[in-house]
XYZ file of C-alpha atoms in Angstrom:
379
model
C 0.000 0.000 0.000
C 1.447 3.359 -1.005
C 1.772 6.401 1.225
C 1.722 8.764 -1.745
C -1.177 11.156 -1.970
C -3.383 10.522 -5.040
C -2.037 13.498 -7.001
C 1.531 12.251 -6.453
C 0.517 8.794 -7.651
C -0.859 10.360 -10.826
C 2.321 12.351 -11.379
C 4.478 9.276 -10.818
C 3.286 7.840 -14.122
C 3.056 11.129 -16.026
C 5.176 12.613 -18.773
C 6.223 16.043 -17.647
C 6.705 18.932 -17.834
C 5.088 20.508 -20.888
C 6.548 23.938 -20.144
C 9.478 25.505 -18.276
C 9.325 26.164 -14.550
C 6.944 28.952 -13.592
C 5.883 30.497 -10.304
C 2.125 30.558 -10.812
C -0.391 32.614 -8.867
C -4.067 32.243 -9.797
C -5.247 34.790 -7.251
C -6.519 32.409 -4.564
C -4.982 31.259 -1.292
C -7.392 28.383 -0.785
C -9.571 26.082 -2.835
C -8.850 24.037 -5.958
C -7.481 27.058 -7.857
C -4.800 27.453 -5.180
C -4.082 23.723 -5.511
C -3.767 24.102 -9.283
C -1.310 26.991 -8.937
C 0.762 24.867 -6.560
C 0.657 21.886 -8.925
C 1.750 23.843 -12.007
C 4.472 25.611 -10.041
C 5.733 22.168 -9.197
C 5.166 20.528 -12.607
C 4.223 22.864 -15.451
C 1.806 20.693 -17.388
C 1.858 16.959 -18.052
C 0.218 14.077 -19.861
C -0.880 10.825 -18.253
C -2.178 7.457 -19.408
C -0.333 7.647 -22.738
C -1.797 11.097 -23.514
C -5.311 9.996 -22.577
C -5.204 12.883 -20.098
C -3.527 16.246 -20.589
C -3.029 18.966 -17.967
C -2.309 22.348 -19.528
C 0.946 24.243 -19.008
C 1.089 27.921 -18.018
C 3.270 30.551 -19.657
C 4.330 31.498 -23.162
C 6.680 28.595 -23.906
C 5.924 24.898 -24.047
C 3.839 22.169 -25.649
C 0.107 22.002 -26.182
C -2.582 24.350 -24.924
C -1.629 27.204 -22.581
C -3.776 27.580 -19.487
C -4.627 31.272 -19.776
C -5.256 31.212 -23.510
C -7.368 28.063 -23.276
C -9.653 29.785 -20.772
C -9.929 32.999 -22.791
C -13.539 33.628 -23.846
C -12.728 33.867 -27.559
C -10.657 30.668 -27.745
C -13.691 28.347 -27.670
C -16.030 29.251 -24.795
C -17.857 31.861 -26.885
C -19.323 29.047 -28.998
C -21.098 27.739 -25.875
C -22.835 31.104 -25.179
C -22.684 30.948 -21.401
C -22.758 27.189 -20.882
C -19.074 27.188 -19.886
C -19.268 30.266 -17.663
C -17.721 29.916 -14.212
C -15.408 27.114 -15.333
C -11.624 27.290 -15.239
C -10.470 24.380 -17.382
C -7.088 22.919 -16.430
C -6.982 19.793 -18.583
C -8.846 17.437 -20.881
C -9.126 13.809 -21.848
C -8.515 12.214 -25.222
C -11.945 13.215 -26.546
C -11.906 16.803 -25.283
C -13.933 16.301 -22.099
C -12.740 19.184 -19.940
C -11.439 18.873 -16.408
C -12.466 22.141 -14.788
C -12.715 24.008 -11.528
C -16.183 25.468 -10.996
C -16.250 28.755 -9.093
C -13.208 27.627 -7.023
C -15.506 25.216 -5.182
C -15.308 21.855 -6.915
C -13.717 19.929 -9.762
C -16.050 18.834 -12.558
C -15.969 17.129 -15.945
C -17.476 19.269 -18.712
C -18.901 17.294 -21.643
C -18.104 19.183 -24.893
C -21.160 17.849 -26.763
C -23.817 18.450 -24.119
C -22.182 21.052 -21.819
C -23.214 18.881 -18.876
C -21.096 19.178 -15.725
C -20.345 16.074 -13.667
C -18.991 16.814 -10.164
C -15.875 14.850 -9.162
C -14.857 16.287 -5.820
C -13.720 19.286 -3.834
C -10.085 19.328 -4.969
C -7.367 17.953 -7.207
C -6.711 14.907 -5.022
C -10.353 13.912 -5.495
C -9.850 14.327 -9.238
C -6.730 12.154 -9.134
C -8.578 9.456 -7.146
C -11.394 9.517 -9.702
C -8.933 9.008 -12.574
C -6.910 6.319 -10.828
C -10.025 4.296 -9.988
C -10.597 3.616 -13.699
C -7.725 4.872 -15.870
C -8.769 2.759 -18.866
C -12.079 4.622 -19.183
C -11.828 7.862 -17.200
C -8.249 8.426 -18.311
C -8.870 6.989 -21.808
C -5.650 4.993 -21.318
C -6.695 1.889 -23.234
C -8.155 3.817 -26.175
C -5.259 6.290 -26.373
C -2.783 3.421 -26.530
C -4.719 1.513 -29.184
C -5.261 4.636 -31.334
C -1.631 5.692 -31.279
C -0.376 2.168 -31.897
C -2.417 2.123 -35.115
C -2.518 5.778 -36.220
C 0.643 7.250 -34.702
C 1.312 9.602 -31.809
C -0.979 12.576 -31.216
C 0.504 16.042 -31.232
C 0.212 17.899 -27.945
C -2.330 20.306 -29.467
C -4.547 17.518 -30.850
C -7.551 15.635 -29.515
C -9.942 13.150 -31.123
C -13.359 14.211 -32.397
C -16.087 11.972 -33.849
C -17.240 12.476 -37.428
C -20.737 11.597 -36.243
C -21.101 13.043 -32.765
C -21.558 10.592 -29.906
C -24.802 12.271 -28.888
C -26.088 11.786 -32.454
C -25.426 8.044 -32.458
C -21.733 8.090 -33.350
C -19.537 5.219 -32.168
C -16.029 4.960 -30.746
C -14.844 3.002 -33.786
C -11.591 4.344 -35.217
C -13.346 5.010 -38.527
C -15.651 7.505 -36.781
C -12.796 9.489 -35.211
C -10.217 11.963 -36.477
C -7.379 13.821 -34.759
C -7.866 17.584 -34.944
C -6.574 20.727 -33.295
C -7.995 20.780 -29.766
C -9.438 24.281 -30.095
C -11.216 23.316 -33.307
C -12.641 20.230 -31.579
C -14.232 22.438 -28.923
C -15.520 25.138 -31.278
C -17.130 22.534 -33.523
C -19.212 21.160 -30.645
C -20.271 24.405 -28.999
C -23.263 25.028 -31.310
C -24.408 21.415 -30.842
C -24.261 21.798 -27.066
C -26.410 24.934 -27.316
C -29.122 22.973 -29.109
C -29.267 19.925 -26.849
C -28.166 21.133 -23.409
C -31.664 21.692 -22.022
C -33.416 18.845 -23.832
C -34.771 16.000 -21.688
C -33.249 12.535 -22.038
C -34.561 10.769 -25.129
C -35.676 13.952 -26.880
C -35.043 14.148 -30.605
C -32.596 16.753 -31.862
C -33.718 18.621 -34.954
C -30.858 20.305 -36.787
C -32.556 20.448 -40.166
C -34.449 23.244 -41.866
C -38.200 23.452 -41.491
C -38.841 24.061 -45.195
C -37.784 21.735 -48.010
C -37.562 22.698 -51.709
C -41.103 22.406 -53.070
C -41.920 19.310 -55.104
C -43.823 19.366 -58.384
C -47.364 17.918 -58.242
C -47.371 14.132 -58.281
C -43.708 13.786 -57.334
C -42.920 10.789 -55.122
C -40.116 10.511 -52.633
C -37.835 7.602 -53.543
C -35.354 7.954 -50.671
C -34.607 10.359 -47.838
C -31.830 10.707 -45.261
C -30.816 13.351 -42.717
C -27.071 13.205 -42.202
C -24.314 14.859 -40.193
C -21.358 15.059 -42.580
C -17.806 16.066 -41.739
C -16.997 18.700 -44.388
C -13.228 18.658 -44.130
C -11.577 21.355 -46.282
C -14.995 23.037 -46.697
C -16.507 20.312 -48.847
C -18.077 16.874 -48.994
C -18.889 14.414 -51.761
C -22.093 12.710 -52.850
C -21.290 9.594 -54.823
C -22.171 6.159 -56.022
C -20.894 3.729 -53.423
C -18.493 2.107 -55.885
C -17.076 5.349 -57.337
C -13.552 6.345 -56.329
C -12.059 9.734 -57.062
C -9.018 11.739 -55.971
C -9.576 15.518 -56.086
C -7.286 17.501 -58.381
C -6.600 21.205 -58.822
C -9.528 21.779 -61.211
C -11.903 20.063 -58.788
C -10.708 22.188 -55.884
C -10.956 25.399 -57.912
C -14.556 24.595 -58.917
C -15.536 23.959 -55.302
C -13.982 27.232 -54.179
C -15.474 29.274 -57.031
C -18.918 27.708 -57.503
C -19.357 25.330 -54.522
C -20.015 22.494 -56.972
C -17.911 20.055 -58.993
C -18.613 16.722 -60.663
C -16.949 13.646 -62.117
C -18.377 10.296 -63.173
C -20.364 8.997 -60.232
C -19.306 11.833 -57.907
C -20.588 15.311 -57.022
C -18.570 17.676 -54.842
C -20.407 20.211 -52.670
C -18.583 23.236 -51.254
C -19.577 24.368 -47.766
C -19.303 27.530 -45.714
C -17.920 25.597 -42.733
C -15.073 23.117 -42.465
C -16.651 20.960 -39.809
C -19.682 18.700 -39.358
C -22.651 20.124 -41.265
C -26.285 18.983 -41.630
C -27.081 17.485 -45.040
C -30.434 16.279 -46.356
C -30.346 13.710 -49.171
C -33.756 13.819 -50.861
C -34.409 11.550 -53.876
C -37.640 12.222 -55.816
C -39.373 10.956 -58.915
C -39.618 14.460 -60.428
C -37.804 17.793 -60.342
C -38.375 20.359 -57.570
C -39.784 23.712 -58.618
C -37.556 26.674 -59.487
C -38.399 28.905 -56.544
C -35.103 29.666 -54.808
C -36.466 32.139 -52.263
C -34.907 31.599 -48.854
C -31.855 29.812 -50.225
C -28.438 31.465 -50.366
C -26.763 29.400 -53.076
C -28.246 26.861 -55.507
C -26.270 24.627 -57.869
C -27.009 21.779 -60.243
C -25.038 18.818 -61.542
C -25.556 15.189 -62.538
C -24.879 11.872 -60.848
C -24.678 8.359 -62.284
C -25.576 5.714 -59.684
C -24.399 2.280 -60.753
C -24.607 0.362 -57.485
C -28.028 1.451 -56.222
C -26.388 2.933 -53.135
C -25.255 6.504 -52.399
C -22.828 7.684 -49.731
C -22.258 11.242 -48.520
C -18.830 11.770 -46.988
C -15.363 13.206 -47.498
C -13.265 10.468 -49.097
C -14.539 8.029 -46.502
C -15.880 4.668 -47.630
C -15.857 2.803 -44.338
C -18.792 0.852 -42.962
C -19.401 3.655 -40.441
C -20.633 5.960 -43.234
C -24.397 5.562 -43.820
C -25.545 4.179 -47.191
C -28.783 5.348 -48.811
C -30.478 2.939 -51.218
C -31.704 4.579 -54.453
C -32.775 3.158 -57.818
C -29.770 2.761 -60.121
C -29.575 5.169 -63.060
C -28.793 8.749 -64.064
C -29.904 11.655 -61.918
C -30.040 15.387 -62.054
C -28.906 16.849 -58.767
C -29.692 20.225 -57.217
C -28.007 21.481 -54.057
C -29.812 24.134 -52.019
C -27.699 25.870 -49.368
C -28.709 28.395 -46.722
C -27.519 29.993 -43.494
C -24.253 31.375 -44.882
C -24.655 34.674 -43.041
C -24.779 32.846 -39.703
C -21.318 31.297 -40.104
C -18.608 32.626 -37.793
C -15.507 34.336 -39.142
C -13.397 31.268 -38.350
C -15.717 29.044 -40.394
C -16.419 26.667 -37.529
C -19.934 27.300 -36.291
C -23.201 28.498 -37.767
C -26.634 27.371 -38.906
C -25.877 26.507 -42.528
C -27.763 23.639 -44.194
C -27.306 21.674 -47.437
C -30.362 20.064 -49.057
C -29.540 17.835 -52.034
C -32.430 16.829 -54.307
C -31.910 14.044 -56.874
C -34.400 13.088 -59.551
C -34.096 10.849 -62.637
C -32.807 12.680 -65.703
C -29.932 13.155 -68.093
C -26.527 13.978 -66.605
C -25.769 17.701 -66.827
C -22.609 19.697 -66.273
C -22.250 21.593 -62.988
C -23.752 25.074 -62.968
C -24.740 27.773 -60.504
C -28.442 28.633 -60.546
C -28.292 31.173 -57.719
C -25.028 32.576 -56.413
C -24.361 33.835 -52.910
C -23.229 37.423 -53.554
C -20.834 37.901 -50.640
C -17.568 36.266 -49.577
C -18.215 33.306 -47.327
C -17.815 34.243 -43.661
C -15.506 31.292 -43.097
C -13.043 32.494 -45.721
C-alpha cells in the first residue's frame, strides 16, 4: 500500500513537464485554484495514461494548450454562449472532455457535446482518485494506446473528435474518429451543445431546416436521409458507393469558385464551414420547382448511380458511413444551401444547411443557378 497522496501517484506515471518552470499565482490562497497553482508551479503541465489525459501548461513557452489562452472567452467558450461560464479548465481527456474548476468550489468534468457538468470532488486529489479508480475509461488509457499504436502519436495540441457526434449516435470506432486541433474540436461542438443542453433525455434533436424545396405535383419521394457530414476542407462528396475519385486542382478550384464540382459517379459540394454540417439527401421521382427564395446558393449537376447505393462523406468509404439505397440510373442533382450569413468568421460554427435533391434525368454539367453574392464568412 502506497503512502503517496493521489495526485503524487498520478504524477508518478506522467510525462512532464510541458513547459518551463513557472511560479504561478491564480489569485486564490485556498480552494482548488490554489491547488492548481501549486501543482503547475511544481510541474508545469503533463500528460498521463499515454496522452489519454492532458493537464495544460502555463506561460508562453511549451507544448500544447496554454492555461490562460485556453480559458480565454474567444478561444472556444464563446461558442457555448454561457454554458461554460464559471469554469476554469485545467486539462482534458482524449476526446476533449474538460477537467475544470467550478467557481473555485469543486472539480467537474465538462462534456463538450452536451455542456453537462459532472462533479468529481472538492479538490485535485479527489480528481486524481477519480482518474486512478478507472484509468482505462476515465483516463482513456486503453483507447489512447490503441489509437496511437495504429494511427501514430498525437501532437500535444490535438484531440480526437467523432465524425458523427456521440450524442447523435456516433460510435467509438476508429473510422468515426479523427485527430484535430484541440481548439477546433471544442468550437465545432459548442453550437451542438447549445441545441441539446436543455433537452430531456430521449428527446429528438432537430438540426434540419423546417422548409424543403417544393416538389412538383405528383412527385414521389424515392429515398430520404438526414445526415451529419464532416466537411473537411470546406466540402463533402455525394457519390455512387463504388465510385472512387481523388480531387485535383480543377476540382478544388470549382468547389472554391462555384461550390459544386462533378466527375463520373461523384458530385462535390462546397460548404461555408469546415466541420460537421447537416445534409439532407432527398431523392424524388420528379424535379423540384424553381423557386429559390430563402436559399443562399443553388447549384445543379448530374450523378450516375451504378450500385443502387449513395454515400455522402469526405473520401470516406468505411462501414461507419451511412448508405442510402436509391434506384440505379442517371440523376439530375440540385443542391440548395442556406444559413451562410450565420457562419462565424473562423468558419467553424453556424446554422448553414445543405439540401440535395436528386431526380431521374440526363446527366448535366455543374452550374450555378443562384449565387451567394458575398464572400463566405468562413473564408
